[in-house]
PDB file of C-alpha atoms in Angstrom:
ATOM      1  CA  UNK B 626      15.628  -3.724  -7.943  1.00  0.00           C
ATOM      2  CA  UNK B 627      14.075  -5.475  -5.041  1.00  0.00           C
ATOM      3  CA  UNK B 628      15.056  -3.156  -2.601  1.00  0.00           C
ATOM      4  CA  UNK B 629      14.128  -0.117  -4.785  1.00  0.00           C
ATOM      5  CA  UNK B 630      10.570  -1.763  -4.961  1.00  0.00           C
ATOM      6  CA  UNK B 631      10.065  -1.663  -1.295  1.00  0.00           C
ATOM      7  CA  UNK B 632      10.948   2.115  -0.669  1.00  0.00           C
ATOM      8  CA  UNK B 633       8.586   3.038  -3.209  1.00  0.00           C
ATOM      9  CA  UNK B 634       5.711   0.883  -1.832  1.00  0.00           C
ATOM     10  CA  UNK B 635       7.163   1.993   1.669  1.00  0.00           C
ATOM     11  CA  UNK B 636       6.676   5.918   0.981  1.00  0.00           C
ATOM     12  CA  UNK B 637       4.048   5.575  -1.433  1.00  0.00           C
ATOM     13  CA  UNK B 638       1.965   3.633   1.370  1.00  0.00           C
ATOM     14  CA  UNK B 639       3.096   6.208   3.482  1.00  0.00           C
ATOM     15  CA  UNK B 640       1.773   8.893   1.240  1.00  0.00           C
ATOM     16  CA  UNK B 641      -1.594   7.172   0.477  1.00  0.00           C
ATOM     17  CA  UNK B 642      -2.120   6.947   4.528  1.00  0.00           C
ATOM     18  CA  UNK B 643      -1.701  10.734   4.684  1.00  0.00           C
ATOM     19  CA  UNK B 644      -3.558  11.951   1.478  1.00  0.00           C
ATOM     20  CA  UNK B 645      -6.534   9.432   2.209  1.00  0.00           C
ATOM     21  CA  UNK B 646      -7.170  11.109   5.323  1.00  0.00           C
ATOM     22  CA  UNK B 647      -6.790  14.089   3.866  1.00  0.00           C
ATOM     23  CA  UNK B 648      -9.346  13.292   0.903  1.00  0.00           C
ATOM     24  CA  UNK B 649      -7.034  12.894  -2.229  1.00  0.00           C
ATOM     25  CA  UNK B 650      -8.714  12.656  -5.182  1.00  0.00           C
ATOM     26  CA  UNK B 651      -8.960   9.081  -7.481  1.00  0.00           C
ATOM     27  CA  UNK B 652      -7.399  10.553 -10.490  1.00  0.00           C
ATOM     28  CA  UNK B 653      -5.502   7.921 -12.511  1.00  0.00           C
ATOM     29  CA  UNK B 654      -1.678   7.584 -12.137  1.00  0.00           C
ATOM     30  CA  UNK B 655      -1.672   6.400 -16.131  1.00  0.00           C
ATOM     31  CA  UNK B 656      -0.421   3.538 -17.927  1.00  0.00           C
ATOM     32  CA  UNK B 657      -3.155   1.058 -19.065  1.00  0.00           C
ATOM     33  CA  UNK B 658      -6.005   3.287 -18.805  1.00  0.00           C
ATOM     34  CA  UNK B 659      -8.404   0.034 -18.642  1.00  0.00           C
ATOM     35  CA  UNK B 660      -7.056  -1.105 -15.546  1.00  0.00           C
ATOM     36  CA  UNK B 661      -5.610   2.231 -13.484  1.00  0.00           C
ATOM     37  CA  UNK B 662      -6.107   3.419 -10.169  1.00  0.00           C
ATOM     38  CA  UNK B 663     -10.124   3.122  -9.679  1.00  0.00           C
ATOM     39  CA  UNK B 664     -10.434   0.262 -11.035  1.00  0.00           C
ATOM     40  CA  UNK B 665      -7.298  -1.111  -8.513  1.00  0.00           C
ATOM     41  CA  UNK B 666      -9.106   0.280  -5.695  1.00  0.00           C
ATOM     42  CA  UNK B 667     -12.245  -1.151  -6.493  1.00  0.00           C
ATOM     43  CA  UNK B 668     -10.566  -5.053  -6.613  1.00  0.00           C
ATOM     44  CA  UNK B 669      -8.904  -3.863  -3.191  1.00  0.00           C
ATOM     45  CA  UNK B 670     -11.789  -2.608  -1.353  1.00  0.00           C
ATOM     46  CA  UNK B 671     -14.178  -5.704  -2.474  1.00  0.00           C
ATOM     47  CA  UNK B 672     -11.393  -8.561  -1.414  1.00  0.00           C
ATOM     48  CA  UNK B 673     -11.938  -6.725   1.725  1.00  0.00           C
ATOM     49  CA  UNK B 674     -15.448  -6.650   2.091  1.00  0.00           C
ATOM     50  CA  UNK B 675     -15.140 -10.430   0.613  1.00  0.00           C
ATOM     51  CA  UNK B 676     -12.861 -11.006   3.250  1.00  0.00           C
ATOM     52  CA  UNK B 677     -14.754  -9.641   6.428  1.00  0.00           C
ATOM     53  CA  UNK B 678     -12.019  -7.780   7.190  1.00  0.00           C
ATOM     54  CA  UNK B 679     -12.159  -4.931   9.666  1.00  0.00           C
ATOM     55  CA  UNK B 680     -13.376  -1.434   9.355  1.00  0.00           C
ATOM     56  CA  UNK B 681     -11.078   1.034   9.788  1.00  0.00           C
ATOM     57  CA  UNK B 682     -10.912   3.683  12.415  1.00  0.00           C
ATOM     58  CA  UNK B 683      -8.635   6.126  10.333  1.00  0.00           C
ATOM     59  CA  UNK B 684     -10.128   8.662   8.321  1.00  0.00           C
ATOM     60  CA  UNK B 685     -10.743   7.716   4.450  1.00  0.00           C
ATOM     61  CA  UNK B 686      -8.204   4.487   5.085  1.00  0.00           C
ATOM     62  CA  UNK B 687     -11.068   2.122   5.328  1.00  0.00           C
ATOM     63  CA  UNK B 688     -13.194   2.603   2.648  1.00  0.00           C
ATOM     64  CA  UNK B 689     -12.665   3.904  -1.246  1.00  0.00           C
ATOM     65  CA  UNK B 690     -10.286   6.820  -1.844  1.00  0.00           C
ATOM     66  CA  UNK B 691     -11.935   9.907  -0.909  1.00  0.00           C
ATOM     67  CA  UNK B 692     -13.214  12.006  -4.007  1.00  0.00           C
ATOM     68  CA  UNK B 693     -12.369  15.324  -5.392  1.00  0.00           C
ATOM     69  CA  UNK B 694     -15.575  16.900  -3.477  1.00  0.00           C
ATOM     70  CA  UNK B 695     -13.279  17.050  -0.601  1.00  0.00           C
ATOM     71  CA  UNK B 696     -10.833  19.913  -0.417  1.00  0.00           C
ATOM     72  CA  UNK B 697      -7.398  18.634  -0.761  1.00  0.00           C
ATOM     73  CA  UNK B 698      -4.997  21.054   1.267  1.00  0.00           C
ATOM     74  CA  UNK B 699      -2.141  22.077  -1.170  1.00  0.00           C
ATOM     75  CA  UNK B 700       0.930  21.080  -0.537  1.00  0.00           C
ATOM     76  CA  UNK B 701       3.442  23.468   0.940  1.00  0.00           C
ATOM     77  CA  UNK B 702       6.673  22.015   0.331  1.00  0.00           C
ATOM     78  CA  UNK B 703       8.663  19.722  -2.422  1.00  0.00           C
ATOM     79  CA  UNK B 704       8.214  16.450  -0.319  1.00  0.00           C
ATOM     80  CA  UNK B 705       4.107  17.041   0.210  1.00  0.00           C
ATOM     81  CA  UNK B 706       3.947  17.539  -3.482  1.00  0.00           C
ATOM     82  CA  UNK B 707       5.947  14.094  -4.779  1.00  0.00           C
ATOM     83  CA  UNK B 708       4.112  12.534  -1.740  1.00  0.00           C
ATOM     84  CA  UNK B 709       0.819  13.722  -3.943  1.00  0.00           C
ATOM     85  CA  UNK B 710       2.253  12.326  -6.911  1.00  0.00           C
ATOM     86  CA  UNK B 711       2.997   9.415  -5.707  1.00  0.00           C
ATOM     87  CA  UNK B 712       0.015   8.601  -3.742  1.00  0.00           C
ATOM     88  CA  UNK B 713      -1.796   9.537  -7.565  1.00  0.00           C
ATOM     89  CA  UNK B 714      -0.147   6.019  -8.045  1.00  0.00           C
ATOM     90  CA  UNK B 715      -1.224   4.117  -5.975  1.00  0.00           C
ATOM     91  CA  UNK B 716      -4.458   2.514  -4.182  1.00  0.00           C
ATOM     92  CA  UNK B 717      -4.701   1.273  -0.553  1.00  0.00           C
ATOM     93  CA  UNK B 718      -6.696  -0.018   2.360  1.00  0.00           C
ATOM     94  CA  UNK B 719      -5.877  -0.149   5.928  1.00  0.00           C
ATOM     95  CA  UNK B 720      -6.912  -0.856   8.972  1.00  0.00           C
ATOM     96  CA  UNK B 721      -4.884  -0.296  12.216  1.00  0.00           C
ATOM     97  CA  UNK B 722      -6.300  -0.718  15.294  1.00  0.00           C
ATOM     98  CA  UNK B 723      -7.026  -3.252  18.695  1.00  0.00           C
ATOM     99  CA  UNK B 724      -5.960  -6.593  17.445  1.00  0.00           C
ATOM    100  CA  UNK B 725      -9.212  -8.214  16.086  1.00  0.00           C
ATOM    101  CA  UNK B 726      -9.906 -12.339  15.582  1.00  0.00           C
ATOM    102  CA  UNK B 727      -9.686 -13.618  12.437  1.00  0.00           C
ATOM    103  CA  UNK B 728      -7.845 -10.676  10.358  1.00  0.00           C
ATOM    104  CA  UNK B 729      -4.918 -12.639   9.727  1.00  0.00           C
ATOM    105  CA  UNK B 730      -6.742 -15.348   8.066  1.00  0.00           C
ATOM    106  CA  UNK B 731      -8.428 -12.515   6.541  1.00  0.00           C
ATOM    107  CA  UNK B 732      -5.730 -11.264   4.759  1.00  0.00           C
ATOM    108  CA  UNK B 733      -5.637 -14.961   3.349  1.00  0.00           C
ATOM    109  CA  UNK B 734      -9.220 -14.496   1.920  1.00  0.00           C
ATOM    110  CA  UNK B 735      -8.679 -10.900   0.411  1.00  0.00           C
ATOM    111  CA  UNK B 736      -5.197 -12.505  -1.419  1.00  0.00           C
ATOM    112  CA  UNK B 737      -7.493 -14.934  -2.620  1.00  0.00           C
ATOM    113  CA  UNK B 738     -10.088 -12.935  -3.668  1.00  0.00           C
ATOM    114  CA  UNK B 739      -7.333 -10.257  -5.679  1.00  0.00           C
ATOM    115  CA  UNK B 740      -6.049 -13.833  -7.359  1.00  0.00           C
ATOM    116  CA  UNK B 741      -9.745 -14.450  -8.535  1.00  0.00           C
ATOM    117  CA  UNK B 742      -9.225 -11.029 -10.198  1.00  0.00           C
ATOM    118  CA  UNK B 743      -6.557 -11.958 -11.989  1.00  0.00           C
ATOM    119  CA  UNK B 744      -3.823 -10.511  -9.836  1.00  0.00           C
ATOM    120  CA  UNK B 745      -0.779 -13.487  -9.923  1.00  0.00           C
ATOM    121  CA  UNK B 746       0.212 -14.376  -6.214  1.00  0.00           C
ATOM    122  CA  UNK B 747       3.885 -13.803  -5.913  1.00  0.00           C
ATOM    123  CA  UNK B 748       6.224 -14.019  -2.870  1.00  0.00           C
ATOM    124  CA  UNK B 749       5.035 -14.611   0.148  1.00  0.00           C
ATOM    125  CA  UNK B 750       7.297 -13.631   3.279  1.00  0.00           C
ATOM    126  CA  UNK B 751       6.375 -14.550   7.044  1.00  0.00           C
ATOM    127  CA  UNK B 752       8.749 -12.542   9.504  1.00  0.00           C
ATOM    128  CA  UNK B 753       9.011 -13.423  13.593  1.00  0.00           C
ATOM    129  CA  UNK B 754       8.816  -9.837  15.212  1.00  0.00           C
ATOM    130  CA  UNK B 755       9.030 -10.954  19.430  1.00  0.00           C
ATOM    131  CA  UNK B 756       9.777 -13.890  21.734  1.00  0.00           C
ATOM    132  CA  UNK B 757       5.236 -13.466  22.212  1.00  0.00           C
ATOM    133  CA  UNK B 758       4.383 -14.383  18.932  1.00  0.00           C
ATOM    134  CA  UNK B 759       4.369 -11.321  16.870  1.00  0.00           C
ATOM    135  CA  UNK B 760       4.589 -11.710  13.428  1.00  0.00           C
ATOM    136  CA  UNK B 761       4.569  -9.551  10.025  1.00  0.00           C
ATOM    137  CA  UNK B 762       2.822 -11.266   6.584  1.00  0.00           C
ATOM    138  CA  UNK B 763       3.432  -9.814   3.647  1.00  0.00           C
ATOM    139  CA  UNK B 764       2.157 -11.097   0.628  1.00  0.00           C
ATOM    140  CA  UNK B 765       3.219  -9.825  -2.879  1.00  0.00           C
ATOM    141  CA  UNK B 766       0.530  -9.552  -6.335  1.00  0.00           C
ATOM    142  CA  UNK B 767       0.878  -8.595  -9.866  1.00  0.00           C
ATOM    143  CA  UNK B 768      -1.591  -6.974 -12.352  1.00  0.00           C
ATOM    144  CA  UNK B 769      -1.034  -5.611 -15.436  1.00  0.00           C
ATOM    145  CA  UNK B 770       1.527  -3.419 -14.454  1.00  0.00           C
ATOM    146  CA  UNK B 771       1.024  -2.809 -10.698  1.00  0.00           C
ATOM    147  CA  UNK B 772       2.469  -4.326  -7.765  1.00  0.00           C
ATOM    148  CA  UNK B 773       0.319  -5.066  -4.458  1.00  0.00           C
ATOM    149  CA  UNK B 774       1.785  -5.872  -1.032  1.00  0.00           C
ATOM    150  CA  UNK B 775      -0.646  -7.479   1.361  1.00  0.00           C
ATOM    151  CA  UNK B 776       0.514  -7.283   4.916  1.00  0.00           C
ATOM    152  CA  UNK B 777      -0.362  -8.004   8.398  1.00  0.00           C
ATOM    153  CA  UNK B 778       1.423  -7.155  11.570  1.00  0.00           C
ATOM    154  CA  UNK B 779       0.606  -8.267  14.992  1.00  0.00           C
ATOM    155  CA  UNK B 780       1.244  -9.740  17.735  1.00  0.00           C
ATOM    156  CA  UNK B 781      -1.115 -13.424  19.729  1.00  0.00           C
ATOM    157  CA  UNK B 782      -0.754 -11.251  23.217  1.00  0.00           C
ATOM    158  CA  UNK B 783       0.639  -7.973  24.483  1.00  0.00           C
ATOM    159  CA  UNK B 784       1.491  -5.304  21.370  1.00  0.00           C
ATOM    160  CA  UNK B 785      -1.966  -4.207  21.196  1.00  0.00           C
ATOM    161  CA  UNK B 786      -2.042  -2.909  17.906  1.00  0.00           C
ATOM    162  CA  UNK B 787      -3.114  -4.804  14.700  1.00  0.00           C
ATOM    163  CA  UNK B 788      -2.102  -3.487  11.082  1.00  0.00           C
ATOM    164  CA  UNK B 789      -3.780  -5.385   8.211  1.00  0.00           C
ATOM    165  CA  UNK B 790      -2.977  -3.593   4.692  1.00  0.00           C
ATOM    166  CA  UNK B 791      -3.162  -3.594   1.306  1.00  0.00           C
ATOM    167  CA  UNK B 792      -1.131  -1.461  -0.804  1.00  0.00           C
ATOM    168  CA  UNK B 793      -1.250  -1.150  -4.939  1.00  0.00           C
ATOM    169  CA  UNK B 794       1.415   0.587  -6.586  1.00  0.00           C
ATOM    170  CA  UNK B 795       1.385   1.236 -10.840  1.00  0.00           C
ATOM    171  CA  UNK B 796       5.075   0.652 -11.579  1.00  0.00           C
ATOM    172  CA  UNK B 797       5.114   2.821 -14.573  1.00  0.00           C
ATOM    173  CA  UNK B 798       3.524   5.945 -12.600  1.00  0.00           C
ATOM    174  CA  UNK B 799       5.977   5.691 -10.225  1.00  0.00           C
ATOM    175  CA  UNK B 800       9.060   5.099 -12.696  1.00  0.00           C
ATOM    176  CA  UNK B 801       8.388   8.709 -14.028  1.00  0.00           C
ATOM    177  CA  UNK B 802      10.170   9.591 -10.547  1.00  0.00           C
ATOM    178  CA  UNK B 803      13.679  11.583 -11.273  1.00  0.00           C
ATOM    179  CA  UNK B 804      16.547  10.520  -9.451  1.00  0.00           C
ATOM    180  CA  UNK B 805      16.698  14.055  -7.536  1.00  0.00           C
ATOM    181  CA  UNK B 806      12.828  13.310  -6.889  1.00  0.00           C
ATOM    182  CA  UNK B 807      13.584   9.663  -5.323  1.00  0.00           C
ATOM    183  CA  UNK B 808      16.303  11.805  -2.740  1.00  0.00           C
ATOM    184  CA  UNK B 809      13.596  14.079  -2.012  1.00  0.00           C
ATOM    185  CA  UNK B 810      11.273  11.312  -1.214  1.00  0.00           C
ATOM    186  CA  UNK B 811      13.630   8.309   0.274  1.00  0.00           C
ATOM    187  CA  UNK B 812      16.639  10.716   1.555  1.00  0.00           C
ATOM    188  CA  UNK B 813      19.929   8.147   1.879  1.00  0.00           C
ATOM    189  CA  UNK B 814      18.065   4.946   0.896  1.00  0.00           C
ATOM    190  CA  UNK B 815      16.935   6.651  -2.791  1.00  0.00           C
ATOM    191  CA  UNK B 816      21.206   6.026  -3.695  1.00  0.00           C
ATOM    192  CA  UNK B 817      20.813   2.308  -2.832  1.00  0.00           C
ATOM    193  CA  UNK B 818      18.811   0.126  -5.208  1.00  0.00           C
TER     194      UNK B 818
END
């Protein structure tokens, strides 16, 4: 189940990325309509401001999800449109950029600004990525029914990129998936898990 958990916040991140920038709207992916996607972003993007993490250079990544004033392009084939669905499930900041002081600990301050929201601090993973000192933190949450990975990857000297993100996903939206759907979207990894 694990495993399964981390494709879907893998491609759903990876959706979120593209459809921010491309100004998806903030519709709600269902399930508890008191707490659904808006109101996920919302915690997100103030544990960030909280936080002092930094702004982001990428289009619509660093702030609140885009609106529906913004012409979404429609999606051309089967892949675009589950990557739409499943970015309709999910809520997300990033930042990725020149490494910046402090944004590690930052992503310490947002976690514990999410927990003063209620969201229940899970597992927390540290990974060594180099002999220089680059690591990956990711940090897992839980909220009436959605699932929130906190990371940060970077390096202390010579990668010279920084990625701090946070990344909601509401389980039940993204459980409406069909198997065929999940090949679509993970290819070989959608038969493990």
């Amino acid at each position: 189940m694990r495993g399964r958990d981390s494709r879907w916040a893998k491609v759903a991140g990876a959706a979120a990325v593209v459809l921010l920038g491309a100004g998806c709207g903030t519709g709600g992916g269902g399930g508890d309509s008191a707490f659904g996607r808006d109101a996920a972003q919302a915690e997100i993007v103030a544990a960030v401001e909280k936080a002092g993490l930094p702004e982001s250079d990428l289009a619509g990544a660093g702030g609140a999800t885009p609106t529906d004033a913004t012409p979404v392009p429609t999606p051309s084939t089967e892949r675009e449109r589950l990557q739409e669905r499943a970015a309709a499930c999910s809520a997300a900041w990033q930042y990725v950029g020149p490494p910046v002081d402090g944004s590690r600990p930052g992503v310490e301050k947002a976690v514990t600004a999410l927990v003063g929201e209620d969201w229940v601090q899970g597992e927390r993973q540290v990974e060594k990525l180099d002999e220089k000192g680059g690591t990956m933190l990711q940090i897992t949450l839980r909220k009436r029914g959605w699932v929130l990975y906190a990371r940060h990857t970077g390096a202390q000297q010579g990668l010279g990129v920084e990625i701090v993100a946070l990344h909601a996903t509401e389980t039940a939206c993204m459980n409406r998936f069909t198997e065929q759907e999940r090949k679509v979207l993970f290819g070989e990894d959608a038969e493990q898990g």
